[in-house]
PDB file of C-alpha atoms in Angstrom:
ATOM      1  CA  MET A   1     -85.409  15.511 -33.232  1.00 37.00           C
ATOM      2  CA  VAL A   2     -81.878  14.961 -31.933  1.00 40.00           C
ATOM      3  CA  ILE A   3     -81.655  16.388 -28.175  1.00 45.00           C
ATOM      4  CA  GLN A   4     -77.274  16.648 -27.420  1.00 52.00           C
ATOM      5  CA  THR A   5     -76.230  15.136 -24.041  1.00 68.00           C
ATOM      6  CA  LYS A   6     -74.163  17.115 -22.548  1.00 85.00           C
ATOM      7  CA  ILE A   7     -72.972  16.886 -18.636  1.00 90.00           C
ATOM      8  CA  PRO A   8     -74.757  18.731 -15.878  1.00 92.00           C
ATOM      9  CA  VAL A   9     -73.502  22.342 -14.648  1.00 94.00           C
ATOM     10  CA  LEU A  10     -73.892  22.904 -11.650  1.00 97.00           C
ATOM     11  CA  ASP A  11     -73.612  25.910  -9.517  1.00 96.00           C
ATOM     12  CA  PHE A  12     -71.276  26.704  -6.458  1.00 97.00           C
ATOM     13  CA  SER A  13     -70.906  29.986  -6.613  1.00 95.00           C
ATOM     14  CA  SER A  14     -73.984  31.126  -4.390  1.00 92.00           C
ATOM     15  CA  GLU A  15     -72.534  31.938  -0.732  1.00 89.00           C
ATOM     16  CA  ASP A  16     -75.378  30.765   0.527  1.00 89.00           C
ATOM     17  CA  LEU A  17     -74.792  27.362  -0.242  1.00 93.00           C
ATOM     18  CA  LYS A  18     -73.708  25.834   3.176  1.00 94.00           C
ATOM     19  CA  PRO A  19     -74.411  23.099   5.502  1.00 93.00           C
ATOM     20  CA  GLY A  20     -77.970  22.537   6.723  1.00 92.00           C
ATOM     21  CA  THR A  21     -79.815  24.979   4.506  1.00 94.00           C
ATOM     22  CA  GLY A  22     -82.196  24.244   1.877  1.00 94.00           C
ATOM     23  CA  SER A  23     -79.769  25.054  -0.814  1.00 95.00           C
ATOM     24  CA  TRP A  24     -77.098  22.629   0.244  1.00 96.00           C
ATOM     25  CA  PHE A  25     -79.737  19.478   0.712  1.00 96.00           C
ATOM     26  CA  SER A  26     -80.655  20.579  -2.924  1.00 96.00           C
ATOM     27  CA  MET A  27     -77.512  20.010  -4.357  1.00 97.00           C
ATOM     28  CA  CYS A  28     -77.049  16.952  -2.336  1.00 97.00           C
ATOM     29  CA  LYS A  29     -78.886  15.822  -4.170  1.00 97.00           C
ATOM     30  CA  GLU A  30     -78.391  16.877  -7.920  1.00 97.00           C
ATOM     31  CA  VAL A  31     -74.600  16.131  -7.135  1.00 97.00           C
ATOM     32  CA  SER A  32     -75.036  12.561  -6.807  1.00 95.00           C
ATOM     33  CA  HIS A  33     -77.386  12.448  -9.533  1.00 95.00           C
ATOM     34  CA  ALA A  34     -75.050  13.823 -11.508  1.00 95.00           C
ATOM     35  CA  LEU A  35     -72.347  11.554 -10.547  1.00 93.00           C
ATOM     36  CA  GLU A  36     -74.847   8.585 -10.497  1.00 92.00           C
ATOM     37  CA  GLU A  37     -76.005   8.959 -13.931  1.00 91.00           C
ATOM     38  CA  TYR A  38     -72.277  10.536 -15.701  1.00 91.00           C
ATOM     39  CA  GLY A  39     -70.308   9.995 -13.356  1.00 91.00           C
ATOM     40  CA  CYS A  40     -68.998  14.114 -13.388  1.00 92.00           C
ATOM     41  CA  PHE A  41     -70.194  16.985 -13.467  1.00 95.00           C
ATOM     42  CA  VAL A  42     -68.877  21.133 -13.803  1.00 95.00           C
ATOM     43  CA  VAL A  43     -69.051  23.126 -11.860  1.00 96.00           C
ATOM     44  CA  GLU A  44     -69.480  26.625 -11.953  1.00 96.00           C
ATOM     45  CA  LEU A  45     -67.743  28.635  -9.578  1.00 96.00           C
ATOM     46  CA  GLY A  46     -68.104  32.212 -10.723  1.00 94.00           C
ATOM     47  CA  HIS A  47     -66.657  35.191  -8.643  1.00 93.00           C
ATOM     48  CA  LYS A  48     -65.138  32.552  -6.500  1.00 93.00           C
ATOM     49  CA  VAL A  49     -62.634  32.160  -9.079  1.00 93.00           C
ATOM     50  CA  SER A  50     -61.028  35.539 -10.309  1.00 93.00           C
ATOM     51  CA  LEU A  51     -59.756  35.207 -14.342  1.00 93.00           C
ATOM     52  CA  GLN A  52     -56.519  36.474 -12.914  1.00 95.00           C
ATOM     53  CA  LEU A  53     -55.652  33.273 -10.848  1.00 95.00           C
ATOM     54  CA  HIS A  54     -57.176  31.426 -13.942  1.00 95.00           C
ATOM     55  CA  ASN A  55     -54.662  33.072 -16.395  1.00 95.00           C
ATOM     56  CA  LYS A  56     -51.568  32.806 -13.203  1.00 96.00           C
ATOM     57  CA  ILE A  57     -51.932  29.056 -12.912  1.00 96.00           C
ATOM     58  CA  PHE A  58     -51.265  27.896 -16.887  1.00 95.00           C
ATOM     59  CA  ASP A  59     -48.267  30.869 -17.056  1.00 95.00           C
ATOM     60  CA  VAL A  60     -47.055  28.925 -14.083  1.00 94.00           C
ATOM     61  CA  ALA A  61     -47.501  25.519 -15.499  1.00 94.00           C
ATOM     62  CA  GLY A  62     -45.780  26.752 -18.893  1.00 94.00           C
ATOM     63  CA  GLU A  63     -42.658  27.884 -17.157  1.00 95.00           C
ATOM     64  CA  LEU A  64     -42.653  24.480 -15.700  1.00 95.00           C
ATOM     65  CA  PHE A  65     -42.488  22.663 -18.367  1.00 95.00           C
ATOM     66  CA  ASP A  66     -40.433  25.304 -20.364  1.00 96.00           C
ATOM     67  CA  PHE A  67     -37.756  23.966 -18.181  1.00 96.00           C
ATOM     68  CA  PRO A  68     -35.349  20.933 -19.384  1.00 96.00           C
ATOM     69  CA  THR A  69     -36.322  17.514 -19.384  1.00 95.00           C
ATOM     70  CA  GLU A  70     -33.277  17.315 -17.011  1.00 96.00           C
ATOM     71  CA  THR A  71     -34.644  19.218 -14.475  1.00 96.00           C
ATOM     72  CA  LYS A  72     -38.454  17.641 -14.473  1.00 95.00           C
ATOM     73  CA  GLN A  73     -37.049  14.670 -14.104  1.00 94.00           C
ATOM     74  CA  LYS A  74     -36.047  15.902 -10.619  1.00 94.00           C
ATOM     75  CA  ILE A  75     -39.362  15.768  -9.784  1.00 92.00           C
ATOM     76  CA  THR A  76     -39.341  12.296  -7.909  1.00 90.00           C
ATOM     77  CA  TYR A  77     -41.798  10.430  -5.373  1.00 87.00           C
ATOM     78  CA  GLU A  78     -42.226   6.903  -3.751  1.00 83.00           C
ATOM     79  CA  LYS A  79     -45.232   6.568  -5.380  1.00 80.00           C
ATOM     80  CA  PRO A  80     -45.841   5.122  -9.227  1.00 75.00           C
ATOM     81  CA  PHE A  81     -47.007   7.307 -11.457  1.00 73.00           C
ATOM     82  CA  HIS A  82     -45.882  10.667  -8.976  1.00 82.00           C
ATOM     83  CA  GLY A  83     -43.114  12.886  -9.848  1.00 86.00           C
ATOM     84  CA  TYR A  84     -42.116  13.731 -13.937  1.00 92.00           C
ATOM     85  CA  VAL A  85     -43.831  11.367 -16.197  1.00 90.00           C
ATOM     86  CA  SER A  86     -43.052  11.980 -20.024  1.00 91.00           C
ATOM     87  CA  SER A  87     -44.793  10.528 -22.838  1.00 86.00           C
ATOM     88  CA  ALA A  88     -45.147  10.911 -27.091  1.00 84.00           C
ATOM     89  CA  LEU A  89     -48.772  12.056 -25.951  1.00 85.00           C
ATOM     90  CA  HIS A  90     -48.435  14.342 -22.636  1.00 87.00           C
ATOM     91  CA  GLU A  91     -46.032  15.817 -19.974  1.00 93.00           C
ATOM     92  CA  ARG A  92     -47.161  15.647 -16.316  1.00 93.00           C
ATOM     93  CA  MET A  93     -45.759  17.022 -13.067  1.00 93.00           C
ATOM     94  CA  VAL A  94     -47.233  16.360  -9.966  1.00 92.00           C
ATOM     95  CA  ILE A  95     -46.895  17.658  -6.342  1.00 91.00           C
ATOM     96  CA  ASP A  96     -47.597  15.130  -4.017  1.00 92.00           C
ATOM     97  CA  LYS A  97     -49.692  15.968  -0.681  1.00 93.00           C
ATOM     98  CA  ALA A  98     -49.637  19.955  -2.123  1.00 94.00           C
ATOM     99  CA  THR A  99     -52.406  20.994   0.699  1.00 95.00           C
ATOM    100  CA  ILE A 100     -48.875  20.969   3.129  1.00 94.00           C
ATOM    101  CA  PRO A 101     -47.360  23.905   1.538  1.00 92.00           C
ATOM    102  CA  GLU A 102     -43.754  22.785   2.679  1.00 93.00           C
ATOM    103  CA  GLU A 103     -43.651  20.613  -0.593  1.00 92.00           C
ATOM    104  CA  THR A 104     -45.073  22.877  -2.831  1.00 93.00           C
ATOM    105  CA  GLN A 105     -41.201  24.704  -1.618  1.00 93.00           C
ATOM    106  CA  LYS A 106     -39.643  20.925  -2.163  1.00 92.00           C
ATOM    107  CA  LEU A 107     -41.468  21.715  -6.083  1.00 92.00           C
ATOM    108  CA  THR A 108     -39.862  25.178  -6.005  1.00 95.00           C
ATOM    109  CA  LYS A 109     -36.891  24.444  -5.224  1.00 95.00           C
ATOM    110  CA  ILE A 110     -35.715  21.867  -8.189  1.00 95.00           C
ATOM    111  CA  PHE A 111     -36.606  24.907 -10.556  1.00 96.00           C
ATOM    112  CA  TRP A 112     -35.872  28.486  -8.892  1.00 96.00           C
ATOM    113  CA  PRO A 113     -32.982  27.481  -5.927  1.00 95.00           C
ATOM    114  CA  ASN A 114     -33.165  31.067  -5.294  1.00 93.00           C
ATOM    115  CA  GLY A 115     -37.181  30.386  -4.191  1.00 91.00           C
ATOM    116  CA  ASN A 116     -39.996  31.761  -6.055  1.00 95.00           C
ATOM    117  CA  ASP A 117     -42.316  32.961  -4.049  1.00 94.00           C
ATOM    118  CA  ARG A 118     -44.738  33.644  -7.382  1.00 95.00           C
ATOM    119  CA  PHE A 119     -45.318  30.888  -8.060  1.00 95.00           C
ATOM    120  CA  ARG A 120     -45.564  29.129  -5.003  1.00 94.00           C
ATOM    121  CA  GLU A 121     -48.202  31.619  -4.115  1.00 95.00           C
ATOM    122  CA  ILE A 122     -50.710  30.573  -7.125  1.00 95.00           C
ATOM    123  CA  ALA A 123     -49.575  27.143  -6.773  1.00 95.00           C
ATOM    124  CA  ASP A 124     -51.082  27.176  -2.557  1.00 95.00           C
ATOM    125  CA  SER A 125     -53.626  29.170  -3.426  1.00 95.00           C
ATOM    126  CA  PHE A 126     -55.154  27.143  -6.408  1.00 96.00           C
ATOM    127  CA  VAL A 127     -54.538  24.299  -4.222  1.00 96.00           C
ATOM    128  CA  LYS A 128     -56.817  26.328  -1.412  1.00 96.00           C
ATOM    129  CA  LEU A 129     -59.609  26.366  -3.669  1.00 96.00           C
ATOM    130  CA  MET A 130     -59.681  22.896  -5.167  1.00 96.00           C
ATOM    131  CA  ALA A 131     -59.084  20.953  -1.970  1.00 96.00           C
ATOM    132  CA  GLU A 132     -62.084  23.150  -0.174  1.00 96.00           C
ATOM    133  CA  LEU A 133     -64.504  21.993  -3.557  1.00 97.00           C
ATOM    134  CA  ASP A 134     -63.615  18.797  -3.261  1.00 97.00           C
ATOM    135  CA  LYS A 135     -64.407  18.918   0.886  1.00 97.00           C
ATOM    136  CA  MET A 136     -67.786  20.244  -0.130  1.00 97.00           C
ATOM    137  CA  VAL A 137     -68.381  18.100  -2.666  1.00 97.00           C
ATOM    138  CA  THR A 138     -67.043  14.282  -0.958  1.00 97.00           C
ATOM    139  CA  ARG A 139     -68.983  15.790   2.358  1.00 97.00           C
ATOM    140  CA  MET A 140     -72.561  16.553  -0.260  1.00 97.00           C
ATOM    141  CA  VAL A 141     -71.839  12.722  -1.224  1.00 96.00           C
ATOM    142  CA  PHE A 142     -71.550  11.446   2.381  1.00 96.00           C
ATOM    143  CA  GLU A 143     -74.601  13.094   3.141  1.00 96.00           C
ATOM    144  CA  ASN A 144     -76.655  12.120   0.153  1.00 95.00           C
ATOM    145  CA  TYR A 145     -76.124   8.661   1.290  1.00 94.00           C
ATOM    146  CA  GLY A 146     -76.712   8.951   4.880  1.00 94.00           C
ATOM    147  CA  VAL A 147     -72.474   7.668   5.955  1.00 95.00           C
ATOM    148  CA  GLU A 148     -71.850  11.391   7.096  1.00 94.00           C
ATOM    149  CA  LYS A 149     -70.935   9.518  10.644  1.00 96.00           C
ATOM    150  CA  TYR A 150     -67.860   8.681   8.432  1.00 95.00           C
ATOM    151  CA  TYR A 151     -67.082  12.110   5.790  1.00 95.00           C
ATOM    152  CA  ASP A 152     -64.423  13.475   8.890  1.00 95.00           C
ATOM    153  CA  SER A 153     -61.841   9.988   9.262  1.00 95.00           C
ATOM    154  CA  HIS A 154     -62.287   9.963   5.770  1.00 94.00           C
ATOM    155  CA  MET A 155     -60.302  13.435   5.028  1.00 94.00           C
ATOM    156  CA  GLU A 156     -58.150  12.790   7.976  1.00 94.00           C
ATOM    157  CA  SER A 157     -57.110  10.058   5.879  1.00 93.00           C
ATOM    158  CA  THR A 158     -56.862  11.596   2.639  1.00 92.00           C
ATOM    159  CA  THR A 159     -54.233  13.628   0.607  1.00 91.00           C
ATOM    160  CA  HIS A 160     -54.464  15.943  -2.379  1.00 94.00           C
ATOM    161  CA  THR A 161     -52.170  16.136  -5.284  1.00 93.00           C
ATOM    162  CA  PHE A 162     -51.481  18.451  -8.243  1.00 94.00           C
ATOM    163  CA  ALA A 163     -50.976  17.419 -11.823  1.00 93.00           C
ATOM    164  CA  PHE A 164     -50.206  19.981 -14.555  1.00 93.00           C
ATOM    165  CA  LEU A 165     -50.271  18.005 -17.558  1.00 92.00           C
ATOM    166  CA  LYS A 166     -49.422  19.239 -20.673  1.00 91.00           C
ATOM    167  CA  TYR A 167     -51.026  18.050 -24.022  1.00 85.00           C
ATOM    168  CA  LYS A 168     -49.042  17.206 -27.072  1.00 80.00           C
ATOM    169  CA  GLU A 169     -50.860  17.661 -30.288  1.00 75.00           C
ATOM    170  CA  PRO A 170     -52.175  13.942 -31.708  1.00 67.00           C
ATOM    171  CA  GLN A 171     -50.300  12.691 -34.939  1.00 67.00           C
ATOM    172  CA  ASN A 172     -53.098  12.359 -37.792  1.00 64.00           C
ATOM    173  CA  THR A 173     -53.877   8.619 -37.109  1.00 60.00           C
ATOM    174  CA  GLY A 174     -57.061   9.368 -39.028  1.00 60.00           C
ATOM    175  CA  THR A 175     -58.946   8.261 -35.363  1.00 60.00           C
ATOM    176  CA  ASN A 176     -58.609  11.705 -33.958  1.00 59.00           C
ATOM    177  CA  THR A 177     -58.065  10.136 -30.873  1.00 60.00           C
ATOM    178  CA  GLY A 178     -55.034  11.823 -28.392  1.00 61.00           C
ATOM    179  CA  LEU A 179     -54.855  10.275 -24.667  1.00 66.00           C
ATOM    180  CA  LYS A 180     -56.845   6.498 -24.627  1.00 73.00           C
ATOM    181  CA  ASN A 181     -59.939   6.375 -22.944  1.00 78.00           C
ATOM    182  CA  HIS A 182     -59.141   6.068 -19.209  1.00 73.00           C
ATOM    183  CA  THR A 183     -60.374   6.153 -15.495  1.00 74.00           C
ATOM    184  CA  ASP A 184     -58.456   7.508 -12.527  1.00 77.00           C
ATOM    185  CA  LYS A 185     -58.275   5.294  -9.858  1.00 80.00           C
ATOM    186  CA  HIS A 186     -58.385   7.688  -6.762  1.00 82.00           C
ATOM    187  CA  PHE A 187     -61.291   8.756  -5.126  1.00 89.00           C
ATOM    188  CA  THR A 188     -62.286  12.361  -6.541  1.00 93.00           C
ATOM    189  CA  SER A 189     -59.980  13.925  -9.758  1.00 94.00           C
ATOM    190  CA  ILE A 190     -60.816  18.218 -10.677  1.00 95.00           C
ATOM    191  CA  LEU A 191     -59.587  18.657 -13.538  1.00 94.00           C
ATOM    192  CA  HIS A 192     -59.393  22.728 -14.983  1.00 93.00           C
ATOM    193  CA  GLN A 193     -58.798  23.106 -18.818  1.00 90.00           C
ATOM    194  CA  ASN A 194     -57.400  26.433 -20.220  1.00 87.00           C
ATOM    195  CA  SER A 195     -59.344  27.236 -24.579  1.00 80.00           C
ATOM    196  CA  VAL A 196     -58.436  23.707 -25.925  1.00 78.00           C
ATOM    197  CA  LYS A 197     -61.571  21.912 -25.852  1.00 77.00           C
ATOM    198  CA  GLY A 198     -59.233  17.856 -25.780  1.00 76.00           C
ATOM    199  CA  LEU A 199     -61.665  16.888 -22.809  1.00 83.00           C
ATOM    200  CA  GLU A 200     -64.351  14.219 -23.535  1.00 85.00           C
ATOM    201  CA  ILE A 201     -66.358  12.080 -21.424  1.00 84.00           C
ATOM    202  CA  LYS A 202     -67.762   8.614 -22.044  1.00 83.00           C
ATOM    203  CA  THR A 203     -71.511   7.940 -21.332  1.00 82.00           C
ATOM    204  CA  LYS A 204     -73.160   4.392 -20.048  1.00 81.00           C
ATOM    205  CA  ASP A 205     -74.660   4.416 -23.913  1.00 82.00           C
ATOM    206  CA  GLY A 206     -71.130   4.849 -24.678  1.00 83.00           C
ATOM    207  CA  GLU A 207     -71.721   8.631 -26.261  1.00 84.00           C
ATOM    208  CA  TRP A 208     -68.370  10.583 -25.577  1.00 86.00           C
ATOM    209  CA  ILE A 209     -70.153  14.103 -24.573  1.00 85.00           C
ATOM    210  CA  GLY A 210     -67.732  17.352 -24.090  1.00 83.00           C
ATOM    211  CA  PHE A 211     -68.125  20.748 -22.654  1.00 83.00           C
ATOM    212  CA  ASP A 212     -67.406  24.173 -23.403  1.00 86.00           C
ATOM    213  CA  PRO A 213     -64.029  24.904 -20.807  1.00 89.00           C
ATOM    214  CA  SER A 214     -63.942  28.876 -19.277  1.00 92.00           C
ATOM    215  CA  PRO A 215     -61.919  30.367 -16.407  1.00 93.00           C
ATOM    216  CA  SER A 216     -64.739  29.661 -13.604  1.00 95.00           C
ATOM    217  CA  THR A 217     -65.752  25.741 -14.250  1.00 94.00           C
ATOM    218  CA  PHE A 218     -64.292  22.973 -12.873  1.00 95.00           C
ATOM    219  CA  ILE A 219     -65.096  19.505 -14.430  1.00 94.00           C
ATOM    220  CA  PHE A 220     -65.254  16.884 -10.946  1.00 96.00           C
ATOM    221  CA  LEU A 221     -65.410  12.756 -11.235  1.00 93.00           C
ATOM    222  CA  ALA A 222     -66.188  10.059  -9.311  1.00 89.00           C
ATOM    223  CA  ALA A 223     -62.853   8.106  -9.785  1.00 83.00           C
ATOM    224  CA  ASP A 224     -63.184   4.971  -9.101  1.00 78.00           C
ATOM    225  CA  ALA A 225     -62.802   4.540  -5.545  1.00 80.00           C
ATOM    226  CA  LEU A 226     -65.839   6.713  -4.802  1.00 79.00           C
ATOM    227  CA  GLN A 227     -67.519   4.560  -8.101  1.00 71.00           C
ATOM    228  CA  VAL A 228     -66.794   1.634  -6.522  1.00 63.00           C
ATOM    229  CA  GLY A 229     -69.096   2.740  -3.730  1.00 53.00           C
ATOM    230  CA  TYR A 230     -72.255   2.981  -5.879  1.00 50.00           C
TER     231      TYR A 230
END
C-alpha cells in the first residue's frame, strides 16, 4: 500500500491557545516536530481569518499588478530584491517594515496619489494577522528549545515584509516546472495562496508534496536563518 505524504496541518483556530496552557505546550511540540521533519506546516486559522479578508487581499493585489510597469517600478528600497521585481515567470512587489502603517501608506501613494483607504486598511489588517501568527509560532519554537529568554530581543530586532506575488503560466517545456526550487533566506515565511495549487514542498526524502489551499489555511515555513539553529 502506498501512503501519500502530506504536509502536517495544525489547528490554530482555538481561542484557548495561550501561553502556559496544556494546548499551548502540546502545540509547541507539534510545531517544532513539523519544522524539523518538513521545514513547514499548514496553519488552519478557521474563523480567525474571514473569507471576506481572503477575497479582499487578492482583489487589491490584482489591482496593483494591473498598473503600468513604470508605476510599479517606483517601488524601491535599498535592500536587494525589495520593491518591484519582474521576470519571465512572476512579478513581485514588497512592502518593507510592513507592520508600520506609514510604510503601507507610502506604497499606497505611489499608486493612488490622493490616497486609497480601502487598500491601506485591507493591507494593514492582513499584515497584522500574519505578524501575530509569526510571533506566536516563533515563541513556540523558542520555548520548545529552551531559549525563550531570547524571544523578546529577537522580535525587537525583527522586521516584517509583505510581498505580493503574481505567477505567470509556465511555458510548456515538458518539465511541468514553473519557478525553480529554492529556500527563503530570512527567518520565517508565511504563504497564503488563492485557489491555484502551485506550491510544492520537497521532503527530506526528495519527494515533492503539495496541499489544497483554502481561505483559512497558510503555509508556515522555516527559512534559512531559522534552520541554521536546528
